[in-house]
Tab-separated table of C-alpha atoms in Angstrom:
chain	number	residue	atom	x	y	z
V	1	UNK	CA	-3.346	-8.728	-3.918
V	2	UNK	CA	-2.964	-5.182	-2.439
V	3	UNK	CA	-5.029	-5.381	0.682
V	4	UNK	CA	-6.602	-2.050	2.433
V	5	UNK	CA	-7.278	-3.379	5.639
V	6	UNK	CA	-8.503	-1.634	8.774
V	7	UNK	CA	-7.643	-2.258	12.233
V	8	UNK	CA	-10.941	-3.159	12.733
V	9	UNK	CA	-11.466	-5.305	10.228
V	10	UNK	CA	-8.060	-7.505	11.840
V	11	UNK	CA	-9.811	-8.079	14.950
V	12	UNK	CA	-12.833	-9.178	13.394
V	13	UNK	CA	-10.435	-11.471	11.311
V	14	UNK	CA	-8.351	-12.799	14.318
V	15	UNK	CA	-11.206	-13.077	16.534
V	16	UNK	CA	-13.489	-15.145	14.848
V	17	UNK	CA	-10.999	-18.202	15.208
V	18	UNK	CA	-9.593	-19.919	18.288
V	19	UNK	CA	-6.727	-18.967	17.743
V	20	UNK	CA	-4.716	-20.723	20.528
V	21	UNK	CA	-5.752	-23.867	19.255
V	22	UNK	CA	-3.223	-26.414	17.974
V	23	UNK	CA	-3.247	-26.970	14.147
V	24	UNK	CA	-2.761	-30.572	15.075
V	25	UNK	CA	-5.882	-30.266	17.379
V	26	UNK	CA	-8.178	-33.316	17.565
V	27	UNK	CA	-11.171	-32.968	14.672
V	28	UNK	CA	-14.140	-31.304	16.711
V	29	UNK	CA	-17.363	-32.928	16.480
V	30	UNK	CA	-19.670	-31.470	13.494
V	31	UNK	CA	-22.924	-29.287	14.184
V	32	UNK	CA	-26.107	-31.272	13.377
V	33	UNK	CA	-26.287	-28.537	10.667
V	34	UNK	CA	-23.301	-28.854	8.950
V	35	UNK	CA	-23.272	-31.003	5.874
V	36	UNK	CA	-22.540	-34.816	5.754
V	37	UNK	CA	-19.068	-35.475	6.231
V	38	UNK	CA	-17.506	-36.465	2.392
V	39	UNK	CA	-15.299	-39.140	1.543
V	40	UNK	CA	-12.164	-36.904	1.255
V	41	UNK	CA	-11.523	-37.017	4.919
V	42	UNK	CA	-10.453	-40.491	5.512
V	43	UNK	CA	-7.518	-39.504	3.259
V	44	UNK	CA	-6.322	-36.862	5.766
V	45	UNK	CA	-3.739	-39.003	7.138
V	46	UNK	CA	-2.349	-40.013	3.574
V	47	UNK	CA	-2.122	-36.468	2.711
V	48	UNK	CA	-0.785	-35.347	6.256
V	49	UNK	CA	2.003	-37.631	5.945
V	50	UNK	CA	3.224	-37.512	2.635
V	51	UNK	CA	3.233	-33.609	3.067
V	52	UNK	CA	5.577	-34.039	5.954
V	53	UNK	CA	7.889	-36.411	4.388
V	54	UNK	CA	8.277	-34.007	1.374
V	55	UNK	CA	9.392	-31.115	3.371
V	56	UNK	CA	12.914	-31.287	3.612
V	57	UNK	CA	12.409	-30.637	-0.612
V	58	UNK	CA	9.834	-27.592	0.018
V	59	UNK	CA	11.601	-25.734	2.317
V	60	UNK	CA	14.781	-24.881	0.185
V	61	UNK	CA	12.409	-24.135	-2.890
V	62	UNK	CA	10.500	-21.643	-0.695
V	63	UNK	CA	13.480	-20.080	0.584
V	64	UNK	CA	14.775	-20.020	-3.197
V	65	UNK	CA	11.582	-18.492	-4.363
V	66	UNK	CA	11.467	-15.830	-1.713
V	67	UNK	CA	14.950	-14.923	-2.039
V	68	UNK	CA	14.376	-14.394	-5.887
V	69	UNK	CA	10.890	-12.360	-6.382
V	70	UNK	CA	10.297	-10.917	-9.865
V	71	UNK	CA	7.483	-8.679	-10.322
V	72	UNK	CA	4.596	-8.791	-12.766
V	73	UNK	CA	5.144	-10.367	-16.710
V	74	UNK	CA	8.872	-10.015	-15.738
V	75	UNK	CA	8.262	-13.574	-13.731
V	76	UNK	CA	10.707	-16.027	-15.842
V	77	UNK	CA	12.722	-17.440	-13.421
V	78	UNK	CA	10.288	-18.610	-10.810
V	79	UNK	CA	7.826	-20.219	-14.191
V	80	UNK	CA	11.539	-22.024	-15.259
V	81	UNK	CA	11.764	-23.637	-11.870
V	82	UNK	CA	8.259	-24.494	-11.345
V	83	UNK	CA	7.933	-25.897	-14.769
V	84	UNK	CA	11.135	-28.081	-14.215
V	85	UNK	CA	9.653	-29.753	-10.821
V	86	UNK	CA	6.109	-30.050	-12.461
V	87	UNK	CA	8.096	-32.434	-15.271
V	88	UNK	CA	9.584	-34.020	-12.428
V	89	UNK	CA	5.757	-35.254	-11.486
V	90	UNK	CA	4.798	-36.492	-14.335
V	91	UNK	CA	2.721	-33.550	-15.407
V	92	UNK	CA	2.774	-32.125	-18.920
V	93	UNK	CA	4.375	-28.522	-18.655
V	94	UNK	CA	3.532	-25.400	-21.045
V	95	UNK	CA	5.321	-22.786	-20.802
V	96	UNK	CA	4.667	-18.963	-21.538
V	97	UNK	CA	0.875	-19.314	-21.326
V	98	UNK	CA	-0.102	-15.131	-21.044
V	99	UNK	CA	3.361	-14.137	-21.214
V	100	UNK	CA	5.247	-15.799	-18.429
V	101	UNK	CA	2.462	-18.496	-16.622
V	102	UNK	CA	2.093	-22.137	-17.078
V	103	UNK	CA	0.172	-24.687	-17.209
V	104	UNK	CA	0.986	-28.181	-16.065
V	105	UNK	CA	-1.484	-31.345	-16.928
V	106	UNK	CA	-1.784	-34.886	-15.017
V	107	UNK	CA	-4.527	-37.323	-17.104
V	108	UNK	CA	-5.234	-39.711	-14.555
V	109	UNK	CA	-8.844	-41.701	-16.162
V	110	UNK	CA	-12.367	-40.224	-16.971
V	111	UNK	CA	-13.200	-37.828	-14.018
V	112	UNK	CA	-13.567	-34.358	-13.329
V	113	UNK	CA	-10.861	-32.104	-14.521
V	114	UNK	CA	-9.449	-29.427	-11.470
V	115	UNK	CA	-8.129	-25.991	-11.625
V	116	UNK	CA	-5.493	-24.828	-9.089
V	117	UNK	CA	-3.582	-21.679	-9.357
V	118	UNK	CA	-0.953	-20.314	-7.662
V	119	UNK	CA	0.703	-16.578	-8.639
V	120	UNK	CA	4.564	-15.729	-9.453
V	121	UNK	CA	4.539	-12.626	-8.859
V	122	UNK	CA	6.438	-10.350	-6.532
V	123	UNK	CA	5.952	-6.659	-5.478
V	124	UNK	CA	7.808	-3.606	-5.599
V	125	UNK	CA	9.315	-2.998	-2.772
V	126	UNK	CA	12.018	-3.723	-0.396
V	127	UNK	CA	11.871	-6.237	2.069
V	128	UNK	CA	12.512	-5.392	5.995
V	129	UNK	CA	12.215	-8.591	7.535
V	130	UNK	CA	15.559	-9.076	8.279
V	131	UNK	CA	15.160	-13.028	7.856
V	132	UNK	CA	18.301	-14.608	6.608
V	133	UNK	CA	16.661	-15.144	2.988
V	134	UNK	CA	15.492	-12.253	2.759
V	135	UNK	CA	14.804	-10.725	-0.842
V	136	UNK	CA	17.429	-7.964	-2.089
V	137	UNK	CA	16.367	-8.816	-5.848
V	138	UNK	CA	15.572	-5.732	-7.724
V	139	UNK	CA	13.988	-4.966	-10.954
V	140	UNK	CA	12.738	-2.153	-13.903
V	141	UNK	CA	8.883	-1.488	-12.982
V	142	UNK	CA	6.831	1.515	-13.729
V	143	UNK	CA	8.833	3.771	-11.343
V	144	UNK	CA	11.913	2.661	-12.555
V	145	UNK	CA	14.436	0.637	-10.966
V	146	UNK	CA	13.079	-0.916	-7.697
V	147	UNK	CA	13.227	-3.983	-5.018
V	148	UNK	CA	10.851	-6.842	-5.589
V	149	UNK	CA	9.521	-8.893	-2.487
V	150	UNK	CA	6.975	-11.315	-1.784
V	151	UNK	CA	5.158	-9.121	0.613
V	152	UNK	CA	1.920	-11.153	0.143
V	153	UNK	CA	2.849	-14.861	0.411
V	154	UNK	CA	3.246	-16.071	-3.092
V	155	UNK	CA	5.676	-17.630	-2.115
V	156	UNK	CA	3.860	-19.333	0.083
V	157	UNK	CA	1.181	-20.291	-2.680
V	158	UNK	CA	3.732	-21.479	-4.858
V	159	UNK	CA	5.477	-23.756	-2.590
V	160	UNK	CA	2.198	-25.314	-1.170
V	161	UNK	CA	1.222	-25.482	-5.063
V	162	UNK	CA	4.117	-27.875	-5.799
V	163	UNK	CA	3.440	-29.790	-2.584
V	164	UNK	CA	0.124	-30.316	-3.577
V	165	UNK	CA	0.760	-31.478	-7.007
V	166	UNK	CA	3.218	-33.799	-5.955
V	167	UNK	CA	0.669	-35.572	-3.090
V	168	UNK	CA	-1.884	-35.846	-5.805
V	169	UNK	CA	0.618	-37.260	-8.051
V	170	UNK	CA	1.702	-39.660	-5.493
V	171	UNK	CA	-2.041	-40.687	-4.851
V	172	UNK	CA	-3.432	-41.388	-8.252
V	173	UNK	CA	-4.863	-44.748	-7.066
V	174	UNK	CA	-7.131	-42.972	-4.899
V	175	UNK	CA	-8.737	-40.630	-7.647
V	176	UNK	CA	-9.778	-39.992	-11.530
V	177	UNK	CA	-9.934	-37.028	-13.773
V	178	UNK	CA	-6.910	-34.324	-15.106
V	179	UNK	CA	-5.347	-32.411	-12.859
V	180	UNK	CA	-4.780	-28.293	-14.120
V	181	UNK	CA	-2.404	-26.993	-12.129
V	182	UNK	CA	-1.623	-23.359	-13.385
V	183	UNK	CA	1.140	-20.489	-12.185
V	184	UNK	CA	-0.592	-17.076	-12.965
V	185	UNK	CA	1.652	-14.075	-13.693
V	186	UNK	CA	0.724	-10.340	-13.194
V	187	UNK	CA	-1.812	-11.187	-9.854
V	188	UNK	CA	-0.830	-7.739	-8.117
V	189	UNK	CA	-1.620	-5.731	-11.184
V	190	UNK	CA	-4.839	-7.486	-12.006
V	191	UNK	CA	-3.827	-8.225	-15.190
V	192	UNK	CA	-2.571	-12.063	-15.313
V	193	UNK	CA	-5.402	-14.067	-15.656
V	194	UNK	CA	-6.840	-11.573	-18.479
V	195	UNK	CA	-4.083	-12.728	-20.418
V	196	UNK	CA	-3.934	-16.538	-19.423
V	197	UNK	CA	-7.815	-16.506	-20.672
V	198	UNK	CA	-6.830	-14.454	-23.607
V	199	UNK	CA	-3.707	-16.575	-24.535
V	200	UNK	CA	-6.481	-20.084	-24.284
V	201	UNK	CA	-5.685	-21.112	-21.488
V	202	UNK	CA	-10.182	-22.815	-21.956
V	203	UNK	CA	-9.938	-23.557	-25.296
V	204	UNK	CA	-6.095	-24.464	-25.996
V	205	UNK	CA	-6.622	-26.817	-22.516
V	206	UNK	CA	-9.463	-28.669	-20.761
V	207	UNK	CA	-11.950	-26.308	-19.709
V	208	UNK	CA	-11.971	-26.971	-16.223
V	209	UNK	CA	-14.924	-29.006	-13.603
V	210	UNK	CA	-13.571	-27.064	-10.572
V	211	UNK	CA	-11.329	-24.324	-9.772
V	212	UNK	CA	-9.388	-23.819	-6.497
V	213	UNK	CA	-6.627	-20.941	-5.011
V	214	UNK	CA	-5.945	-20.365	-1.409
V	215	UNK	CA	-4.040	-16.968	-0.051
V	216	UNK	CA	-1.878	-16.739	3.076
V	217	UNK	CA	-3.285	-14.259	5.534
V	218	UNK	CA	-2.356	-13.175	9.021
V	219	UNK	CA	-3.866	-15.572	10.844
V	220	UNK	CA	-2.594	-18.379	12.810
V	221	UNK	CA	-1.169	-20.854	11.210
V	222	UNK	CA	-2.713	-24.196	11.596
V	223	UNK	CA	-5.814	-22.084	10.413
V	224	UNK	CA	-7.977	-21.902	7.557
V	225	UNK	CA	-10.712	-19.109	6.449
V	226	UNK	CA	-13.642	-19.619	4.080
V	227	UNK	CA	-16.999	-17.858	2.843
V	228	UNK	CA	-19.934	-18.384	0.280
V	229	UNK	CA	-20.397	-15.742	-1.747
V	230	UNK	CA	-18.808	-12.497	-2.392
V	231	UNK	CA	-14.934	-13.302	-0.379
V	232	UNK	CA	-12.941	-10.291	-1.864
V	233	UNK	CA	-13.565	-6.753	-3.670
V	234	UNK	CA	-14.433	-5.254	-7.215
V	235	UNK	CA	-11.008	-3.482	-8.434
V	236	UNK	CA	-10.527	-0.668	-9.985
V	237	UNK	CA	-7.208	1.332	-11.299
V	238	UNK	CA	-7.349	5.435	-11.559
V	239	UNK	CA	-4.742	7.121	-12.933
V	240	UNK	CA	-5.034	11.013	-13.634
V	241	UNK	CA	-2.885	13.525	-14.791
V	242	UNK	CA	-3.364	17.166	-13.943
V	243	UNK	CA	-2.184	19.452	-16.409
V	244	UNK	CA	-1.193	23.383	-15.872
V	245	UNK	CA	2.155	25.655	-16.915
V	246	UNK	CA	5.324	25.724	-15.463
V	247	UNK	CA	6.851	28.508	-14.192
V	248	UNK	CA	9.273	29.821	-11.140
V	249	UNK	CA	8.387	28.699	-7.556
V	250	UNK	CA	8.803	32.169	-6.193
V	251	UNK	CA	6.374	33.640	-8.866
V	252	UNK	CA	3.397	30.941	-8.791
V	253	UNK	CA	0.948	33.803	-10.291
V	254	UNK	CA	2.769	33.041	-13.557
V	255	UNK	CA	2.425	29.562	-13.538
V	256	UNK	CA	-0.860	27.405	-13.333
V	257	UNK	CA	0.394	24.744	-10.150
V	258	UNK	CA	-1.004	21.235	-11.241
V	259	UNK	CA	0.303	20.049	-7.565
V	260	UNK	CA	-2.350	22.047	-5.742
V	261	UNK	CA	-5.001	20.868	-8.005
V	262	UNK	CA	-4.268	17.285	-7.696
V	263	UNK	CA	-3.534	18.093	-3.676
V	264	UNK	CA	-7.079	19.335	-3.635
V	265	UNK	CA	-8.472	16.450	-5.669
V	266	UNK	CA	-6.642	14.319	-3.078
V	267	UNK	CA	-8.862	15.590	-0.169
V	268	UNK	CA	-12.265	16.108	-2.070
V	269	UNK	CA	-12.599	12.807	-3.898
V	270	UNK	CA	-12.915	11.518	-0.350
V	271	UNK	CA	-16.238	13.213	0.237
V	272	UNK	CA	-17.351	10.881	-2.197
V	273	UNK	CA	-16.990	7.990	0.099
V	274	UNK	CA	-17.861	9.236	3.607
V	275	UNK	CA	-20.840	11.749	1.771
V	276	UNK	CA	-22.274	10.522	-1.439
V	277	UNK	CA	-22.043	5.848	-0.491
V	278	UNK	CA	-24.155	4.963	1.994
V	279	UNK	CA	-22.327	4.227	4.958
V	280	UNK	CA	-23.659	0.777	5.778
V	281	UNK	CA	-21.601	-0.458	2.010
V	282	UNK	CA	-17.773	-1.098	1.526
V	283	UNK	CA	-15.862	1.138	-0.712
V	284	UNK	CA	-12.249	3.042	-0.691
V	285	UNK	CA	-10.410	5.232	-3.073
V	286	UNK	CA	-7.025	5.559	-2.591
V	287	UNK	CA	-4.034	7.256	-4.033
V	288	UNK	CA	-1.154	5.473	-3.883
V	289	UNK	CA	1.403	6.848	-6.088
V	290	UNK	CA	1.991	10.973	-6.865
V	291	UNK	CA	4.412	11.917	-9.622
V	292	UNK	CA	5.202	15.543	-10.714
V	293	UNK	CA	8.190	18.016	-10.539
V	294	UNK	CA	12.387	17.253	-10.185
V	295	UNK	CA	13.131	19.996	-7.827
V	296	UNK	CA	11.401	22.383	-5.182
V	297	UNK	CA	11.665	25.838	-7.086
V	298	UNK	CA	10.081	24.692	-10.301
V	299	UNK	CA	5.939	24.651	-10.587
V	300	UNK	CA	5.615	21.192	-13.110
V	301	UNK	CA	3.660	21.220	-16.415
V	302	UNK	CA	1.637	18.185	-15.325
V	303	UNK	CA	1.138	15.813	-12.648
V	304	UNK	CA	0.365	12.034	-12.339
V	305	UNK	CA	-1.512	10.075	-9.788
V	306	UNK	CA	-2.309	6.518	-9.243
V	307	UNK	CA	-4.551	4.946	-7.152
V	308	UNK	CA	-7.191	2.021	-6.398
V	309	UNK	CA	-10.889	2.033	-6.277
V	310	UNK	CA	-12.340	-0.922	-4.270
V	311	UNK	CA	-16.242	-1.920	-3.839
V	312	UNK	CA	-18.161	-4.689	-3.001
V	313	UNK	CA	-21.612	-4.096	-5.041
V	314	UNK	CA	-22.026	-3.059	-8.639
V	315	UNK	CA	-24.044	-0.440	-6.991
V	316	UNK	CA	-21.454	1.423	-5.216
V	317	UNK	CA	-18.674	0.878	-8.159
V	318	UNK	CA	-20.506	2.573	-10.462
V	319	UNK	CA	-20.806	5.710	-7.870
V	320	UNK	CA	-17.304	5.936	-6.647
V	321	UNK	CA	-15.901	5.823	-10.366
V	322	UNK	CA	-18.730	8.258	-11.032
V	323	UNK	CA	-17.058	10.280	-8.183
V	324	UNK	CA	-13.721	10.166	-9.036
V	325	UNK	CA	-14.519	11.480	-12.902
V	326	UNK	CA	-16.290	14.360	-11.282
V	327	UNK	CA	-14.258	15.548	-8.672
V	328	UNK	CA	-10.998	15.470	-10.834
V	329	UNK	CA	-12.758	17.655	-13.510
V	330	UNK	CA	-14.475	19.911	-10.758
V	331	UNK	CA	-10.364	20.390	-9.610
V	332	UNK	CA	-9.050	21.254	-12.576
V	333	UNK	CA	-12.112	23.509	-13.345
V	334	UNK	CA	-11.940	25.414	-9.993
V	335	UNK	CA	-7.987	26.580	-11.272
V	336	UNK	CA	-9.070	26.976	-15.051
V	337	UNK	CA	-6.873	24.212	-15.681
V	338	UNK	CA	-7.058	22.345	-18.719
V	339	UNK	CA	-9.465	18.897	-18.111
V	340	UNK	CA	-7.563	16.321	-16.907
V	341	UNK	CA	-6.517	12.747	-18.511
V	342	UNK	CA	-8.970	10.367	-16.858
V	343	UNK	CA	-8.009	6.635	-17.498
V	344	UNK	CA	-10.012	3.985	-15.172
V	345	UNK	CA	-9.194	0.724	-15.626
V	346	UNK	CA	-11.921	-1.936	-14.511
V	347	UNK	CA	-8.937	-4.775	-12.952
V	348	UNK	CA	-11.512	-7.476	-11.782
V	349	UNK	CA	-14.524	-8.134	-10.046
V	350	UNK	CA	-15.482	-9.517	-6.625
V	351	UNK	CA	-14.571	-12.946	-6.345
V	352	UNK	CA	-17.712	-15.063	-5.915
V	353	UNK	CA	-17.071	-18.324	-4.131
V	354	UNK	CA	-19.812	-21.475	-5.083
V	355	UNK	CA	-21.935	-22.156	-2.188
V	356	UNK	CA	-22.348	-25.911	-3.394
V	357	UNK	CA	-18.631	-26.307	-3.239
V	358	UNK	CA	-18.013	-24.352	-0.121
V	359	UNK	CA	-20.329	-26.698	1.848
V	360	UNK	CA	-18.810	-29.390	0.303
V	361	UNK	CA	-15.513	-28.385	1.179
V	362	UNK	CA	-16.439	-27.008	4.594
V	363	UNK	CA	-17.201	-30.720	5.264
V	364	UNK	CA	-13.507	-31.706	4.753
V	365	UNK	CA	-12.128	-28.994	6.383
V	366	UNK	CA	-13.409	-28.964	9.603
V	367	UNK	CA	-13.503	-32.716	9.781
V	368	UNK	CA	-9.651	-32.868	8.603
V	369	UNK	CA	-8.533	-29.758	10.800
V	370	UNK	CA	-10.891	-29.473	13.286
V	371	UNK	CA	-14.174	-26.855	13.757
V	372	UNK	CA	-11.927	-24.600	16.018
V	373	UNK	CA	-9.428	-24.408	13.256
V	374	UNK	CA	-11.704	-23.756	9.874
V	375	UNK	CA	-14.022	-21.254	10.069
V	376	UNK	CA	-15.966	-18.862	7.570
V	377	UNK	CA	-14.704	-15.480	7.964
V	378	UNK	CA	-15.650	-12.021	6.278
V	379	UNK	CA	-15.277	-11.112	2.795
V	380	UNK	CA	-11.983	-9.155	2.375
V	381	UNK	CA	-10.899	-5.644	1.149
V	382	UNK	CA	-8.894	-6.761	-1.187
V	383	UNK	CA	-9.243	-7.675	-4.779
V	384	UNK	CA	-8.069	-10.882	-6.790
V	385	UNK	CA	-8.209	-11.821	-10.728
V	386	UNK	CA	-8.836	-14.972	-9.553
V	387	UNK	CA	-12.705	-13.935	-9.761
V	388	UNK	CA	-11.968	-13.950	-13.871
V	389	UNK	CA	-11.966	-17.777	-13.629
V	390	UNK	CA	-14.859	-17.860	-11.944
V	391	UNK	CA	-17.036	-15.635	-14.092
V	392	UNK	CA	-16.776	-18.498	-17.210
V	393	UNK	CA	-18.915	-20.374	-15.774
V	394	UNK	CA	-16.628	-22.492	-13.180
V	395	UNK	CA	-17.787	-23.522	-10.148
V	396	UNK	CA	-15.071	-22.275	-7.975
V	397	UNK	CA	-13.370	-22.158	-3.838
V	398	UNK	CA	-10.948	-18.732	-2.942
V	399	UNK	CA	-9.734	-19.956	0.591
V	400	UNK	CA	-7.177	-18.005	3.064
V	401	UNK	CA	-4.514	-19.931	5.213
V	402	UNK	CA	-2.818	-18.426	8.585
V	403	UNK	CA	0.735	-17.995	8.452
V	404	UNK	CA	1.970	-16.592	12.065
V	405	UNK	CA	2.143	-18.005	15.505
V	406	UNK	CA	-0.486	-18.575	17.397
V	407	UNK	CA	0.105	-16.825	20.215
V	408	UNK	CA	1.565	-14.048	18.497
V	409	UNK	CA	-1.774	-13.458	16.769
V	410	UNK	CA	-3.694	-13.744	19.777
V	411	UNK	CA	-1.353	-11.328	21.571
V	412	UNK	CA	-2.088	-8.571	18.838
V	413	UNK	CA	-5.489	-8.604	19.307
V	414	UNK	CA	-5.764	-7.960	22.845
V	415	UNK	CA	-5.648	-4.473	24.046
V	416	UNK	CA	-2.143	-2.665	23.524
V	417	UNK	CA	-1.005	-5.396	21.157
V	418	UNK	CA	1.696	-4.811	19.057
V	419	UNK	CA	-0.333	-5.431	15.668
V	420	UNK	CA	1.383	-7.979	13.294
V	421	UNK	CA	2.376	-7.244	9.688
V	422	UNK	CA	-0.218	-7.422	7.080
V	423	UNK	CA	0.335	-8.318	3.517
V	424	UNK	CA	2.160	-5.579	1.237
V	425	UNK	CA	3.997	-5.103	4.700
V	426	UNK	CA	7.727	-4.938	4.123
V	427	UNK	CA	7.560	-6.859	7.210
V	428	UNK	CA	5.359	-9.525	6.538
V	429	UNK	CA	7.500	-12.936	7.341
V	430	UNK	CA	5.095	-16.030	7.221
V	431	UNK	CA	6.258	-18.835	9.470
V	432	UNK	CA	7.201	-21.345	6.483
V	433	UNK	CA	6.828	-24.751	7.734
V	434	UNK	CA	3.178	-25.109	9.688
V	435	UNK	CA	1.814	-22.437	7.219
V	436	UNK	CA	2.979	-24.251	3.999
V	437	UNK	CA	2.057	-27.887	5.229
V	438	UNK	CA	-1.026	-26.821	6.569
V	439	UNK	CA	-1.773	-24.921	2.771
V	440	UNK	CA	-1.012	-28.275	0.874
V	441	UNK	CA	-2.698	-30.340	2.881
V	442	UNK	CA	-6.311	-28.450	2.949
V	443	UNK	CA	-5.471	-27.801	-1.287
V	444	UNK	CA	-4.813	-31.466	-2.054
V	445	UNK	CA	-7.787	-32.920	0.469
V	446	UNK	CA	-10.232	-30.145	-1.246
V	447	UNK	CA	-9.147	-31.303	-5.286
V	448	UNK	CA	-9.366	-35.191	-3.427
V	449	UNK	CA	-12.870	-34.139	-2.505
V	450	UNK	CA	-14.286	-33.258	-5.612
V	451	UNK	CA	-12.410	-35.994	-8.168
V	452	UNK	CA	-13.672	-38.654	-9.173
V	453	UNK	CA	-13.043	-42.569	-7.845
């Protein structure tokens, strides 16, 4: 999930909780708005405590996990081990489900059958934490040989996946219907569940009732964020390559420089978004990878960039890919260049959370973890395949669970605060144990909530 997140945007993330509050803080009395409390929440305690006795076994599979990242379609090693522990439950395990994901099945009686996901894969790039687990896996990506970390928690997702399974498994006198627990590859590229879908994962398995994923996010831990609605971006991929003629660096009059006309697409294509959208609407283009030349007296023949196009309306999507098509051919025009390759790939649309289920879940949430601690919060910048699941028809919950300190988060949002690493953040070091127990819990009390008994 490549986040573009502004600073502002943090605060308005950080501030809207109370974020010095315990996550053990007593449950907080419920608005006279809020909906009837559901018959999940009484189970809080059973989930609470079998989620603490299992930690001792999470901890050294999270550490294992983040210590051995693999990036996207390439993820074999963390499917093998969470298809060995899902046997270990009881659930029926297939393997290479679009590509390298799985999908693990427990039949428990008639009842509602419930989707959760959880991704495998890493990203590339080297992790900075310093933490003594840290990731120095490396792999062959697009640019060649690189590091692999799990800058954005899936680590996280995974574990609290497993934990989650195992507390349902644990509690099948307390609910009926098939449990669909599946490990997504290829999240970060936007490609994953495409090919889960594509592979059957509806028609060669249950079609599911209810679909569920959660995403770490740098809040406090103890905390968890929620929204009706639109809860993350459209996503869009751009990649362009600027043709011209080589030639000598000290004779450029000779040559036809494809860096200067991608430099000056670079700077244009942003007039798009602060003069063309309307102000009041979300949308970014940004360029995140440029590739062209070997040395610094040679003018390239041609020169690739890569980048992400984010929105939040259908409206604004179609203007900023619009944009980008036009400004890219105005650049190479302008240098009587040859038109450029324009390939945009659509990568998914705006998750779309179910407002039925988010009041129904709300419910157990704030009555399990307390008002203070679970709160609705804005829709994100970033974009999620997760949304793919959604769109067939599948009532379906995208939640976000803090992973720092709690006083470290407040800190960095008072004025002068050092501000803590986001996700994609070779720095980004979730605290492991409050932020995965709090992650299984609020996943196995929200599947408890909507199961049959």
């Amino acid at each position: 999930m490549p986040p573009r997140i502004t600073s502002s945007l943090a605060l308005a993330l950080a501030a809207s909780f109370a974020l010095l509050a315990p996550a053990c803080a007593p449950a907080a009395a419920q608005s006279p708005s809020a909906p009837a409390a559901s018959p999940g929440v009484p189970l809080k305690g059973a989930v609470s405590t079998r989620v603490d006795a299992m930690y001792p076994w999470l901890e050294p599979i999270y550490k294992d996990l983040h210590a051995h990242p693999e990036i996207a379609f390439q993820e074999t090693r963390s499917a093998a081990r969470l298809a060995a522990e899902m046997r270990k439950l009881g659930f029926e395990v297939t393997e290479k489900v679009g590509r390298t994901g799985l999908v693990a099945l427990l039949r428990n009686g008639a009842g509602p059958t419930v989707l959760v996901r959880t991704e495998l894969d890493g990203l590339p790039m080297e992790e900075k934490t310093g933490l003594p687990y840290a990731s120095r896996a490396r792999a062959q990506g697009e640019a060649g040989d690189t590091f692999v970390t799990h800058s954005c928690g899936h680590d996280v997702h995974m574990t609290a996946w497993l934990a989650a399974a195992r507390t349902l498994a644990e509690m099948k006198s307390q609910w009926h219907g098939t449990l669909m627990f599946i490990a997504q590859p290829a999240e970060e590229v936007g490609g994953g569940a495409r090919a889960m879908l594509e592979d059957g994962l509806f028609t060669r398995f249950p079609k599911p009732d209810y679909a569920f994923a959660l995403h770490s996010w740098p809040l406090a831990y103890g905390t968890i964020g929620f929204n009706s609605g639109a809860v993350s971006s459209n996503s869009d991929g751009l990649e362009i390559v600027f043709k011209g003629r080589g030639g000598h660096g000290s004779a450029p009059d000779k040559a036809l420089d494809p860096i200067a006309i991608a430099a000056r697409f670079i700077v244009d294509v942003q007039t798009v978004v602060s003069r063309e959208k309307d102000p009041k609407e979300f949308g970014v283009v940004t360029i995140g990878a440029i590739q062209g030349g070997t040395v610094g007296n040679i003018i390239p023949d041609s020169v690739r960039l890569r980048g992400t196009i984010r929105s939040y309306s259908p409206e604004v999507r179609a203007k900023l890919l619009d944009g980008v098509r036009r400004v890219a051919n105005a650049s190479a025009a302008m240098a009587g260049a040859p038109a450029p390759e324009i390939a945009l790939k659509a990568n998914g649309d705006a998750i779309v959370n179910d407002d039925a289920l988010v009041r129904r879940t709300e419910a157990v949430f704030k009555d399990a973890f307390g008002a203070a601690n679970a709160q609705r919060m804005p829709a994100m910048t970033a974009s999620e395949d997760f949304s793919l699941y959604a769109e067939q028809g599948i009532p379906s919950m995208f939640f976000f669970t803090g992973v720092y300190d709690p006083q470290a988060v407040a800190a960095s949002v008072r004025p002068g605060g050092a501000q803590l690493p986001f996700n994609h953040s070779p720095f980004y070091a979730p605290v492991p144990e409050p932020s995965i127990k709090t992650a299984a819990e609020a996943m196995s009390l929200a599947v408890l909530n909507v199961l049959g008994r």
